[in-house]
Amino acid sequence: MNASSPDPKTAAAATPPSTVALAPKQLAQTLEDGMYAKATAPLGRMFLQTLSGGAFIALGFVFMVTSQQGMGDWPIGIAKLLGGAVFSVGLGLVVISGSDLFTGTTMTLVPRLSKRITTGQMLKHWGISAGGNFLGALGVALLILFAGTHATNGSAWGLVVLNSTQAKLSYDWHQAFFLGILANFAVCLAVWAATAGKTVADKILAVAGPVALFVSTGFEHSVANMFMLPMGLLIKYTAGDAFWQGEAMRAAGKSVEDYASITVGSALWDNLIPVLLGNIVGGAVLVGAYFWSVYRRGDADLAKG
């Protein structure tokens, strides 16, 4: 190489990466490639990524619960907006870490529609993702319980959890289903937008708006509920007398009898099952199949031809 010629590696390193977002068609290809990689990952790595996915969403819910203590005197819209904004930390961590979140994983329908994976591969990935997310979220719930966080501030933290859990179990089955569709419609749009981001800041900002939208409006997210519902059950059945005698509980006039509707059966049938099914429709169909139809269908037909 001529001594005066620049080293290609040095020149490449000196050139700043482009911050221009991909065009929608390229973005659809990038999303499909990412979903393909997740669906075909080695099982051990796939499972570990699902554990952190559930744990990070649980941490987002922990932050949201913390933000809602003592907010009863605030305008309800502001209180809910604050809760939604801080909850977005959870999805931000998922996106930046490359963790596997069931609600986003529903978009592996995209490589399935392009015939890059089989239906069996897709469903296996969905099952591992949902199961791993549940274990990760439950692990955080247990850590919170053992840490005594639920009893902090005169049991105000736990009161928020119990009231939120009770509200989630009050929906009719069809209502929970449609709330699940809307939640994952927003979450998968957040993932779509984050895929376009080139920097950490881009990706975090991309998820913040859609997540704040769905949380503040009260849409239902199955993985978030894999933390909240077990947390409510753990508090109800294991917190003990000291918790129920906390200042916040006494001020609210609440006792364990007021939360009789919080049961394992209700958590499963009245919320997790319809919400999970709704999440599949919202993510796989309204986002995944939609963008595939707009940007990838022709390419898939050409590949078959």
Coordinates of C-alpha atoms in Angstrom, one line a residue:
M1 CA 0.0 0.0 0.0
N2 CA 1.3 3.5 -0.9
A3 CA 2.5 5.3 2.3
S4 CA 0.4 8.3 1.3
S5 CA -2.8 6.2 0.9
P6 CA -5.2 6.3 3.8
D7 CA -5.8 3.0 5.7
P8 CA -9.3 1.9 4.7
K9 CA -10.0 0.7 8.2
T10 CA -9.0 4.1 9.6
A11 CA -11.0 6.0 7.1
A12 CA -14.1 3.9 7.8
A13 CA -13.7 4.5 11.5
A14 CA -13.3 8.2 11.0
T15 CA -16.6 8.4 9.1
P16 CA -19.5 8.9 11.5
P17 CA -22.4 6.4 11.1
S18 CA -25.4 7.6 9.3
T19 CA -28.3 8.8 11.5
V20 CA -30.8 8.8 8.6
A21 CA -33.7 6.5 9.4
L22 CA -34.4 3.6 7.1
A23 CA -37.2 4.0 4.5
P24 CA -40.3 2.0 5.5
K25 CA -39.6 -0.8 3.0
Q26 CA -36.1 -1.2 4.3
L27 CA -37.4 -1.0 7.8
A28 CA -39.9 -3.8 7.2
Q29 CA -37.0 -6.0 5.9
T30 CA -34.9 -5.1 9.0
L31 CA -37.8 -6.0 11.3
E32 CA -38.4 -9.3 9.5
D33 CA -34.7 -10.2 9.8
G34 CA -34.8 -9.4 13.5
M35 CA -37.9 -11.5 14.1
Y36 CA -36.3 -14.4 12.1
A37 CA -33.2 -14.2 14.2
K38 CA -35.2 -14.4 17.4
A39 CA -37.4 -17.3 16.2
T40 CA -34.3 -19.3 15.1
A41 CA -32.0 -18.6 18.0
P42 CA -30.6 -21.5 20.0
L43 CA -33.1 -22.5 22.6
G44 CA -30.9 -21.8 25.6
R45 CA -30.2 -18.3 24.5
M46 CA -33.8 -17.7 23.5
F47 CA -35.0 -18.8 27.0
L48 CA -32.5 -16.5 28.7
Q49 CA -33.5 -13.6 26.6
T50 CA -37.1 -14.2 27.6
L51 CA -36.3 -14.1 31.3
S52 CA -34.8 -10.6 31.0
G53 CA -37.7 -9.5 28.8
G54 CA -40.2 -10.3 31.5
A55 CA -38.0 -8.9 34.3
F56 CA -37.4 -5.6 32.5
I57 CA -41.1 -5.1 31.9
A58 CA -41.7 -5.9 35.6
L59 CA -39.2 -3.2 36.5
G60 CA -41.1 -0.8 34.4
F61 CA -44.3 -1.6 36.3
V62 CA -42.4 -1.3 39.6
F63 CA -41.5 2.3 38.5
M64 CA -45.1 3.0 37.6
V65 CA -46.5 1.8 40.9
T66 CA -43.9 3.9 42.7
S67 CA -45.0 7.0 40.8
Q68 CA -48.6 6.5 41.6
Q69 CA -48.3 6.6 45.4
G70 CA -50.3 9.5 46.9
M71 CA -51.5 10.7 43.4
G72 CA -55.2 10.5 44.4
D73 CA -55.4 14.3 44.7
W74 CA -53.9 14.9 41.3
P75 CA -55.9 15.3 38.1
I76 CA -56.4 11.8 36.9
G77 CA -55.0 12.5 33.4
I78 CA -51.7 13.8 34.7
A79 CA -51.3 10.9 37.2
K80 CA -51.9 8.4 34.4
L81 CA -49.6 10.2 32.0
L82 CA -46.8 10.1 34.6
G83 CA -47.3 6.4 35.2
G84 CA -47.2 5.7 31.5
A85 CA -44.1 7.7 30.9
V86 CA -42.1 6.0 33.6
F87 CA -43.4 2.6 32.6
S88 CA -41.7 3.0 29.2
V89 CA -38.4 2.4 30.9
G90 CA -39.3 -1.3 30.8
L91 CA -39.6 -1.5 27.0
G92 CA -36.6 0.7 26.6
L93 CA -34.5 -1.8 28.5
V94 CA -35.9 -4.6 26.4
V95 CA -35.1 -2.9 23.1
I96 CA -31.6 -1.8 24.1
S97 CA -30.7 -5.2 25.6
G98 CA -32.0 -7.3 22.8
S99 CA -34.3 -9.2 25.2
D100 CA -37.2 -11.2 24.0
L101 CA -40.7 -9.9 24.9
F102 CA -43.7 -12.1 24.0
T103 CA -45.8 -9.1 22.8
G104 CA -43.1 -8.1 20.3
T105 CA -42.4 -11.7 19.5
T106 CA -45.9 -12.0 18.0
M107 CA -44.5 -10.3 15.0
T108 CA -42.5 -13.4 14.1
L109 CA -45.6 -13.9 12.0
V110 CA -43.7 -11.7 9.5
P111 CA -41.0 -14.2 8.7
R112 CA -43.7 -16.9 8.7
L113 CA -45.7 -15.1 6.1
S114 CA -42.4 -14.8 4.0
K115 CA -42.0 -18.6 4.5
R116 CA -38.7 -18.2 6.2
I117 CA -39.9 -20.2 9.3
T118 CA -42.6 -22.8 9.8
T119 CA -45.7 -22.4 11.9
G120 CA -44.2 -24.9 14.4
Q121 CA -41.1 -22.7 14.8
M122 CA -43.3 -19.6 15.3
L123 CA -45.6 -21.2 17.9
K124 CA -42.6 -22.8 19.7
H125 CA -41.0 -19.4 20.0
W126 CA -44.2 -17.8 21.2
G127 CA -44.6 -20.5 23.9
I128 CA -41.0 -20.2 25.1
S129 CA -41.3 -16.4 25.1
A130 CA -44.5 -16.3 27.1
G131 CA -43.2 -18.9 29.6
G132 CA -39.9 -17.2 30.1
N133 CA -41.4 -13.8 30.4
F134 CA -43.7 -15.1 33.1
L135 CA -40.8 -16.5 35.1
G136 CA -38.8 -13.3 34.7
A137 CA -41.7 -11.2 35.8
L138 CA -42.6 -13.5 38.7
G139 CA -39.0 -13.4 39.9
V140 CA -39.1 -9.6 40.2
A141 CA -42.4 -9.9 42.1
L142 CA -40.8 -12.2 44.6
L143 CA -37.8 -10.0 45.0
I144 CA -40.0 -7.0 45.6
L145 CA -41.9 -9.0 48.2
F146 CA -38.8 -10.2 50.0
A147 CA -37.4 -6.7 49.9
G148 CA -40.5 -5.4 51.7
T149 CA -41.1 -2.8 49.1
H150 CA -44.9 -3.5 49.2
A151 CA -45.0 -2.3 52.8
T152 CA -43.1 1.0 52.2
N153 CA -44.7 4.4 52.8
G154 CA -47.2 3.0 55.2
S155 CA -48.2 0.3 52.8
A156 CA -49.0 2.9 50.1
W157 CA -46.9 1.0 47.5
G158 CA -48.9 -2.2 48.1
L159 CA -52.2 -0.4 48.1
V160 CA -51.5 0.8 44.5
V161 CA -50.8 -2.8 43.5
L162 CA -53.9 -4.2 45.1
N163 CA -56.2 -1.5 43.6
S164 CA -54.6 -1.9 40.1
T165 CA -54.9 -5.7 40.3
Q166 CA -58.5 -5.5 41.4
A167 CA -59.3 -3.1 38.5
K168 CA -57.6 -5.5 36.0
L169 CA -59.8 -8.3 37.1
S170 CA -63.0 -6.3 36.8
Y171 CA -63.2 -6.3 33.0
D172 CA -65.6 -8.5 31.1
W173 CA -63.8 -11.2 29.1
H174 CA -64.4 -9.5 25.7
Q175 CA -63.4 -6.1 27.1
A176 CA -60.0 -7.5 28.4
F177 CA -59.5 -9.1 24.9
F178 CA -60.0 -5.8 23.1
L179 CA -57.9 -3.9 25.6
G180 CA -55.2 -6.5 24.8
I181 CA -55.5 -5.8 21.1
L182 CA -55.0 -2.1 21.7
A183 CA -52.1 -2.5 24.0
N184 CA -50.0 -4.6 21.7
F185 CA -51.0 -2.5 18.7
A186 CA -49.2 0.4 20.5
V187 CA -46.3 -1.8 21.8
C188 CA -45.5 -3.3 18.4
L189 CA -45.7 0.2 16.8
A190 CA -43.2 1.2 19.4
V191 CA -40.9 -1.7 18.4
W192 CA -41.3 -0.8 14.8
A193 CA -40.3 2.8 15.5
A194 CA -37.4 1.7 17.7
T195 CA -36.1 -0.5 14.9
A196 CA -35.7 2.7 12.9
G197 CA -33.6 4.3 15.6
K198 CA -29.8 4.5 15.1
T199 CA -28.8 5.5 18.6
V200 CA -29.8 4.6 22.2
A201 CA -31.5 8.0 22.5
D202 CA -33.5 7.4 19.3
K203 CA -34.7 4.0 20.4
I204 CA -35.7 5.2 23.9
L205 CA -37.6 8.2 22.6
A206 CA -39.3 6.0 20.0
V207 CA -40.8 3.6 22.6
A208 CA -41.7 6.3 25.1
G209 CA -44.7 7.8 23.3
P210 CA -46.6 4.6 22.3
V211 CA -46.0 3.0 25.7
A212 CA -47.1 6.1 27.6
L213 CA -50.2 6.1 25.3
F214 CA -51.3 2.5 26.1
V215 CA -50.5 2.6 29.8
S216 CA -52.1 5.9 30.6
T217 CA -55.2 4.9 28.6
G218 CA -55.6 1.6 30.5
F219 CA -54.9 -0.9 27.7
E220 CA -53.8 -4.3 28.8
H221 CA -50.4 -5.9 28.3
S222 CA -50.0 -9.6 29.1
V223 CA -46.4 -9.5 30.2
A224 CA -46.9 -6.5 32.4
N225 CA -49.8 -8.3 34.0
M226 CA -47.5 -11.3 34.6
F227 CA -45.9 -9.1 37.1
M228 CA -48.9 -7.1 38.5
L229 CA -51.3 -10.0 39.0
P230 CA -48.9 -12.3 40.9
M231 CA -47.7 -9.2 42.9
G232 CA -51.3 -8.5 43.9
L233 CA -51.8 -12.2 44.8
L234 CA -48.6 -12.3 46.8
I235 CA -49.5 -9.2 48.8
K236 CA -53.1 -10.4 49.5
Y237 CA -52.1 -13.8 50.7
T238 CA -48.7 -13.3 52.3
A239 CA -48.2 -9.6 53.4
G240 CA -49.4 -10.2 57.0
D241 CA -51.1 -8.0 59.6
A242 CA -48.4 -5.4 59.7
F243 CA -49.0 -4.5 56.1
W244 CA -52.8 -4.3 56.5
Q245 CA -52.3 -2.0 59.5
G246 CA -50.1 0.4 57.5
E247 CA -51.1 4.1 57.5
A248 CA -52.1 4.1 53.9
M249 CA -54.3 1.0 54.3
R250 CA -56.0 2.4 57.3
A251 CA -56.5 5.8 55.7
A252 CA -58.1 4.1 52.7
G253 CA -60.3 2.0 55.0
K254 CA -59.1 -1.2 53.2
S255 CA -58.8 -4.7 54.5
V256 CA -58.0 -8.1 53.0
E257 CA -61.8 -8.7 52.6
D258 CA -62.1 -5.8 50.2
Y259 CA -59.9 -7.7 47.7
A260 CA -61.9 -11.0 47.6
S261 CA -62.0 -10.8 43.8
I262 CA -58.3 -11.2 43.5
T263 CA -57.9 -15.0 43.0
V264 CA -55.6 -17.2 40.9
G265 CA -58.6 -18.4 38.8
S266 CA -59.7 -14.8 38.1
A267 CA -56.2 -13.7 37.2
L268 CA -55.9 -16.4 34.6
W269 CA -59.4 -16.5 33.1
D270 CA -60.6 -12.9 33.5
N271 CA -57.3 -11.3 32.5
L272 CA -54.3 -13.2 31.3
I273 CA -56.0 -15.5 28.8
P274 CA -58.1 -12.9 27.0
V275 CA -55.4 -10.2 27.2
L276 CA -52.7 -12.6 25.8
L277 CA -55.0 -13.5 22.9
G278 CA -55.8 -9.9 22.3
N279 CA -52.1 -9.1 22.3
I280 CA -51.5 -11.7 19.6
V281 CA -54.1 -10.0 17.4
G282 CA -52.8 -6.5 18.1
G283 CA -49.2 -7.4 17.4
A284 CA -49.2 -10.2 14.8
V285 CA -52.1 -9.0 12.7
L286 CA -52.5 -5.2 13.1
V287 CA -48.8 -4.5 13.0
G288 CA -46.9 -7.5 11.7
A289 CA -49.2 -8.8 9.0
Y290 CA -50.2 -5.2 8.0
F291 CA -46.6 -4.0 7.4
W292 CA -45.8 -7.3 5.7
S293 CA -48.7 -6.8 3.3
V294 CA -47.7 -3.2 2.5
Y295 CA -43.9 -3.7 2.1
R296 CA -42.9 -7.4 2.0
R297 CA -45.7 -9.3 0.1
G298 CA -44.3 -8.6 -3.3
D299 CA -40.8 -9.5 -2.3
A300 CA -42.0 -12.8 -0.9
D301 CA -43.9 -13.6 -4.1
L302 CA -40.8 -12.9 -6.2
A303 CA -38.8 -15.2 -3.9
K304 CA -41.3 -18.0 -4.5
G305 CA -41.3 -17.4 -8.2

